[in-house]
Every structure is written in C-alpha cells, then in structure tokens.
Coordinates of C-alpha atoms and ligand atoms in Angstrom, one line a residue:
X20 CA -19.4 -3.3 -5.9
X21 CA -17.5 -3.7 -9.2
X22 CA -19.6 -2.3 -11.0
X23 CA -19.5 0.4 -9.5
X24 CA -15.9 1.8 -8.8
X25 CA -15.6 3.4 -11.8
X26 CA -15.0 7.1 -10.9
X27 CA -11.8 8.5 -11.0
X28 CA -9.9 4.8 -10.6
X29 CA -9.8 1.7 -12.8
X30 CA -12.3 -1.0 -12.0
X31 CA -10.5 -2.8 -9.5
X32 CA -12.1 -5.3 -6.9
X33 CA -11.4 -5.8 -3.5
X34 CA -10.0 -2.6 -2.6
X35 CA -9.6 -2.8 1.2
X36 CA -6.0 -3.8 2.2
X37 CA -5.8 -4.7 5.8
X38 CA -2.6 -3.7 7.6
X39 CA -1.1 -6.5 10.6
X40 CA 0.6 -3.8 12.8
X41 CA 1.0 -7.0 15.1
X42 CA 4.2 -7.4 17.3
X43 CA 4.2 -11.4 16.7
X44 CA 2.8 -14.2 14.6
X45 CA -0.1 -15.4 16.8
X46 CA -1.6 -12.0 17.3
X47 CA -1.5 -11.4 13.8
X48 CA -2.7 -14.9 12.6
X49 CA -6.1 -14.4 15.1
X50 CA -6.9 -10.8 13.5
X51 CA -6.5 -12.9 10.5
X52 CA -8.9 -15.7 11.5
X53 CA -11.8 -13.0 11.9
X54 CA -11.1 -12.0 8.4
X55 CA -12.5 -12.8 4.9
X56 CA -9.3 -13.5 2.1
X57 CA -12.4 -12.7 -0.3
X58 CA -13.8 -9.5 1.4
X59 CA -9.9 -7.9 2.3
X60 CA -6.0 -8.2 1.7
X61 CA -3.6 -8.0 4.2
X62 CA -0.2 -6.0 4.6
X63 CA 2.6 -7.0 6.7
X64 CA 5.1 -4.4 7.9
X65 CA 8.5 -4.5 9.0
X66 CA 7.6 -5.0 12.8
X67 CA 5.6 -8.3 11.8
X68 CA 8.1 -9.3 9.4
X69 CA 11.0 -9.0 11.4
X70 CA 9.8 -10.9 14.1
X71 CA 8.2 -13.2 12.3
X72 CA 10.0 -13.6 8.6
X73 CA 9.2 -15.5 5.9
X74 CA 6.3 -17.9 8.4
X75 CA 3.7 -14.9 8.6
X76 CA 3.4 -14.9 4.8
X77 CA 3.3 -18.4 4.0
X78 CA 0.8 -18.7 7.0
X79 CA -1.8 -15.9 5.5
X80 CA -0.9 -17.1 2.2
X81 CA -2.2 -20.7 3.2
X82 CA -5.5 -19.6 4.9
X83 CA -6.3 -17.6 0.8
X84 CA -5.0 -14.1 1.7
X85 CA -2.6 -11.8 -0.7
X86 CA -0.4 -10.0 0.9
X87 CA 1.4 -6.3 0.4
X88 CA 4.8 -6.5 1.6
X89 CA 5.7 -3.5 3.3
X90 CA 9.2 -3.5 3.4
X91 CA 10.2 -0.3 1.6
X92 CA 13.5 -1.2 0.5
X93 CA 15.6 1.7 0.0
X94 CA 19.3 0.7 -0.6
X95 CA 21.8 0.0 -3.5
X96 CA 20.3 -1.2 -6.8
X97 CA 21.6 -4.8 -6.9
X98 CA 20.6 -5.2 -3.2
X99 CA 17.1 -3.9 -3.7
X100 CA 16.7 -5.9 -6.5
X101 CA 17.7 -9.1 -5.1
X102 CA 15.4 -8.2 -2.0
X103 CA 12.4 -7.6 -4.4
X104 CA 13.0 -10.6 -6.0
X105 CA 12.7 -12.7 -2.6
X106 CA 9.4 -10.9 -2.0
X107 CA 8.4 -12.5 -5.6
X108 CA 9.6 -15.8 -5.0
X109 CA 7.1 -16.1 -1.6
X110 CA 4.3 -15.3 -3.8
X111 CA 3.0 -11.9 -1.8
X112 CA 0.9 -9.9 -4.2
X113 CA 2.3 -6.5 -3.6
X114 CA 6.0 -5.0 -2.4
X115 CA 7.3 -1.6 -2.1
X116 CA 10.8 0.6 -2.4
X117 CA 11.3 4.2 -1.5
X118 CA 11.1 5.8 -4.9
X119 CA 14.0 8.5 -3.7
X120 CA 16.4 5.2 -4.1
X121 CA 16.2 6.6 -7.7
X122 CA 15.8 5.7 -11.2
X123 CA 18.7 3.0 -11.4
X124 CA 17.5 1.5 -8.4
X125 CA 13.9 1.2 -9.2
X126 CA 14.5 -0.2 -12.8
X127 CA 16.9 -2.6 -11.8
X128 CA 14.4 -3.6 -9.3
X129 CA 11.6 -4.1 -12.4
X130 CA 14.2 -6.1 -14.6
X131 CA 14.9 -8.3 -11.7
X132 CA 11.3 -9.1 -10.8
X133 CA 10.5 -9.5 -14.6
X134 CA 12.8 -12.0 -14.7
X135 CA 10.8 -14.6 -11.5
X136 CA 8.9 -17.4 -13.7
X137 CA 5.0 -16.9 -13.6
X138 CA 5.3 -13.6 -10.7
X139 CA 2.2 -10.9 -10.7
X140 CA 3.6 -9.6 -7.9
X141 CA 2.9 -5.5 -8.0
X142 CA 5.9 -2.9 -7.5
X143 CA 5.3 0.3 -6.4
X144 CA 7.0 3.2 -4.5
X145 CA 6.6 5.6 -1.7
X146 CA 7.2 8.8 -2.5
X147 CA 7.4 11.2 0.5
X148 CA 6.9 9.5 4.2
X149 CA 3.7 11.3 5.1
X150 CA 5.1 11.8 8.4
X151 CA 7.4 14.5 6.9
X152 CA 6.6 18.3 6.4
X153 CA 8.5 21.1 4.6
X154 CA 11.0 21.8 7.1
X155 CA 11.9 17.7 7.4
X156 CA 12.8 17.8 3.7
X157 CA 14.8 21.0 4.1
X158 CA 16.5 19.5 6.9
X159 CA 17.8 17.0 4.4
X160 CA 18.4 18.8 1.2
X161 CA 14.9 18.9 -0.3
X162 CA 13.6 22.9 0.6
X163 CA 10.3 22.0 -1.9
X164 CA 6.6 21.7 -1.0
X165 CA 6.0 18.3 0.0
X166 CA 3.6 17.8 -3.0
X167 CA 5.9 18.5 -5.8
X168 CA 8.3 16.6 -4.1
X169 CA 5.9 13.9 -4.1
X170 CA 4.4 14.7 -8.0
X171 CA 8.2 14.4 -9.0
X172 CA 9.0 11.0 -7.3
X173 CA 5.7 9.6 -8.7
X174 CA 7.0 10.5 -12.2
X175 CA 10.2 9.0 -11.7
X176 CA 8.4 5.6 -10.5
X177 CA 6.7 5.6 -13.3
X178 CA 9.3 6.1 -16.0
X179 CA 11.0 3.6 -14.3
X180 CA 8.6 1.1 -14.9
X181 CA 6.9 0.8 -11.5
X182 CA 3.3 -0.4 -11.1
X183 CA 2.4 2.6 -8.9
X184 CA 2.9 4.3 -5.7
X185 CA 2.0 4.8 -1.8
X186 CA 0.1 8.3 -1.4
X187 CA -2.1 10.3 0.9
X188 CA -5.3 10.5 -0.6
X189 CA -5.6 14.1 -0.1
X190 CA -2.7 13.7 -2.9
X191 CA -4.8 10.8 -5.4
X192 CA -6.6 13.1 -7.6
X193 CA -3.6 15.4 -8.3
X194 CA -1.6 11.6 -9.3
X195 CA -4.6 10.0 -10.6
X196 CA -4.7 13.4 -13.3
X197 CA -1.2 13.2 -14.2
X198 CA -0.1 9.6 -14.6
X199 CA -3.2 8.1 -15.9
X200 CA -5.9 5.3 -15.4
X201 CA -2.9 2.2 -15.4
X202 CA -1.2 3.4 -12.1
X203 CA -1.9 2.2 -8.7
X204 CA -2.2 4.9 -6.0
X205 CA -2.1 2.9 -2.7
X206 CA -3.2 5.1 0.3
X207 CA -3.4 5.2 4.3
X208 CA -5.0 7.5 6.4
X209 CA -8.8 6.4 5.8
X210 CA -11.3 6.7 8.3
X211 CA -15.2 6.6 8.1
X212 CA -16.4 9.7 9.7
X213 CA -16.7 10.0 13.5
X214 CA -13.7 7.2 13.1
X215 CA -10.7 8.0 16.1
X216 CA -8.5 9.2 13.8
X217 CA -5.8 7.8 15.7
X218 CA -2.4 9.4 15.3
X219 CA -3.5 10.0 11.2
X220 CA -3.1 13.8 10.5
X221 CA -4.9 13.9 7.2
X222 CA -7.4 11.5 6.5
X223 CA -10.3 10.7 4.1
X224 CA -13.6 8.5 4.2
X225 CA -13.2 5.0 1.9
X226 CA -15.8 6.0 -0.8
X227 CA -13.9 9.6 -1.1
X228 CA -10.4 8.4 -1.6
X229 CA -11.7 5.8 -4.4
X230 CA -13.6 8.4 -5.8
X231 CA -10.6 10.3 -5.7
X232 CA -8.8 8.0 -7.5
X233 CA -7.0 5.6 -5.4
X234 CA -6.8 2.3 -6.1
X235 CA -6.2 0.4 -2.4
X236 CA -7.0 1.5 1.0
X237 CA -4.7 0.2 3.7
X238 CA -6.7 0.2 7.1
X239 CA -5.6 -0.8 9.8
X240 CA -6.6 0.2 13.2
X241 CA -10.8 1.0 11.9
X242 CA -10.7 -3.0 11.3
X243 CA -8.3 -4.7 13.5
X244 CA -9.1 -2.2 17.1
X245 CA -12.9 -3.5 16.3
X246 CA -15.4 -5.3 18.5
X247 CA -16.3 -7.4 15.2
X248 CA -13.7 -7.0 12.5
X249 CA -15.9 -8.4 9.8
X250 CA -18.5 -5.5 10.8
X251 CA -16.2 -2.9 10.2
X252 CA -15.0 -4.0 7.3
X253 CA -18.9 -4.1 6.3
X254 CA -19.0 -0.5 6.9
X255 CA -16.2 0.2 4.9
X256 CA -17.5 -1.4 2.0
X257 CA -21.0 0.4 2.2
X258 CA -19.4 3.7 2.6
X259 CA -17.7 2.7 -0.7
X260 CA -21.1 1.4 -2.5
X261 CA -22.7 4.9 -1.5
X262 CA -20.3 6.9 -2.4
X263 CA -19.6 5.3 -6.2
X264 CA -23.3 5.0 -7.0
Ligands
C5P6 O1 -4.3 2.0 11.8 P1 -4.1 2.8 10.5 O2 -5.3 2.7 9.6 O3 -3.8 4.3 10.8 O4 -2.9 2.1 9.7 C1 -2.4 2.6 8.5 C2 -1.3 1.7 8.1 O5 -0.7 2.3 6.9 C3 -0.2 1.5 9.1 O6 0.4 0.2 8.8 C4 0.8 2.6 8.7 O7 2.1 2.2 9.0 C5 0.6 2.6 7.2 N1 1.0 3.8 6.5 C6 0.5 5.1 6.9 N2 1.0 6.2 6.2 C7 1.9 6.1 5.3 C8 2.4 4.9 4.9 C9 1.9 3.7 5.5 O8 -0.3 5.2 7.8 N3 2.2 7.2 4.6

C-alpha cells in the first residue's frame, strides 16, 4: 500500500489511527488485543486518559502500538509546554494543543519538546473543534467562516513550528494546497460508504480523504463497534488500495 499513497499526501505508511473512546483500562486493552500494532495506531483521549493515566500508554506501548495522545492542551505557554514534554517522556508517537493557545504557546511548546533526548514524538494542533459552526465562533468573538478561521490557525501552527494539524477532511485539500507536502493533516469523520455515520456530520470514505491529502485517519467507532475488528480494518485498507491505484 506504500507504494501507492502517493496522491495528494506524502508517502506515509500505516495510515489508519485507531481511536480508544473506552471509559476504563480493560475495555480498552481488549479492543486492543483484537488489533494489529503493524496494521493500525491507536489514540487515547481524555476519557481513557483520565481514568486511566499514564498505565493505558505504557500498556499499548508494551503490546508494539504508537500512540496519539489526544489531550489538546490549551493553557498558558510554560504549562503547555511542560505538559507536552510529559507526553514526550512516555514515548507516545503523536500529541496535540489547541492552535488558538497562540503563537507563544505553540513555540514554546516546540522548544520544550526539542529539548527531550532521542523524542520523534509529532506536535500538531487543532484548529477549529468541528463540532462548532459560524454562530459558535460569533458567540465567542470569532464572526468568520469556520474555514478561514481554520486556514488561519493552520498557518499560525505552522509558523510556529508545529508538525501539523487536526482537520476535517472536507477541509485537507484546501491545507494540503497551502502549507505543502511536509505537514500532517490528521482527520476524523471517515466512514466507508453505507457506514452509520454515527453522530459525524461531515464525513469522507478512507481512500478519498488520503487522496485528498490527509495524512492519518482516526476511526474509531467503524473498527472498534465491529463484529471482527481486524475485518474492518481490512476494509478500510482496501478502500484505500482502490482508491490510490
Ligand atoms: O467513532 P468515530 O470514528 O466517529 O471517532 C472519531 C474520533 O475522532 C473520536 O475519538 C472523536 O473524539 C475524534 N474527533 C472527531 N472530530 C474532531 C476531532 C476528534 O471525531 N474534530
């Protein structure tokens, strides 16, 4: 499958990112048992984490999996920093801040996880909460279409030195054109079609948002609400195959 992810995004393998939406350890660790490390990753969000802490990661980390930390931090820059840092020091392969923390916040985040010996862990950014629509950001300040809204924070992550950010994939090709082949767009909402599309307003089959230009498809409920897990996930990656051929 390599090979062939080649349009729109930069060859990366192993795109599927698994999301835990688990409200304790065991229930998370037996999705996890009917799960390939090579075939998937796996997220953890702030229910899992907060019941769990630091045990769920070093448990997936143990049976081969990377993880995406799904914390989004959002607070002062020192405080941020130091949490990123943490997320670095477990190993997990991905962690995330809320790019409207700002500029100082986000690069003081970089220069502290440039500083952990030997990390590759990837920093990126959401930008606008796709839960929110025009009149939730004019309710706080922000009377813009959500998309430029989200263009602009995207730019900001990236200035800032940020390895990429969280997106809808109905928004990857319009990122993917502006900020070039190096930054990761990371997206939810994907379904194969005549998928439940759940409580997901806006979503998009696995091949199409690749071809679109994201990078990593968090999927949670197509997988984990499965009969056979590993089947899904079999789907998912021949919907991929077809559609980058
Ligand atoms: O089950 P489903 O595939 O809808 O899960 C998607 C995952 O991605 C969930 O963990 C959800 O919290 C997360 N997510 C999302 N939309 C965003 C950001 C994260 O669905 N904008």
């Amino acid at each position: 499958m390599k090979n062939k992810q080649e349009i729109g995004s930069p060859m990366i393998d192993k795109p599927i990112v698994v999301a835990l939406d688990y409200p304790s350890l065991e229930q998370a660790l037996a999705m996890a048992a009917q799960l390939d490390p090579q075939r998937c990753r796996l997220k953890v969000g702030k229910e899992l984490y907060t019941r769990t802490g630091p045990k769920i990661i070093e448990a997936l980390s143990a049976k081969g999996f990377e993880i995406f930390l799904d914390l989004k931090f959002h607070d002062i820059p020192n405080t941020v920093a130091k949490a990123v840092r943490c997320a670095a020091e477990m190993g997990v392969w991905m962690v995330n801040v809320h790019a409207s923390g700002g500029r100082k916040m986000m690069e003081q985040a970089r220069h502290e996880l440039d500083q952990v010996k030997d990390q590759r862990t990837l920093l990126i950014a959401v930008t606008v909460l796709t839960s929110m629509q025009h009149s939730d950001l004019a309710e706080i300040g922000i009377d813009i279409e959500p998309m430029l809204h989200v263009q602009r924070l995207a730019e900001l992550t990236k200035q800032s030195g940020l390895d990429g950010v969280v997106c809808s994939a109905q928004e990857a090709a319009m990122l993917r054109s502006s900020l070039g082949a190096d930054f990761r767009l990371v997206t939810p909402g994907i379904r194969l079609a005549g998928d439940s599309s759940d409580d997901q307003q806006r979503i998009m089959t696995p091949g199409k948002a690749l071809a679109q230009g994201s990078n990593y498809l968090v999927i949670g409920r197509p997988i984990t609400k499965a009969a056979k897990p590993m089947q899904a996930l079999l789907a998912i990656e021949q919907d991929i195959s077809n559609a980058l051929v």
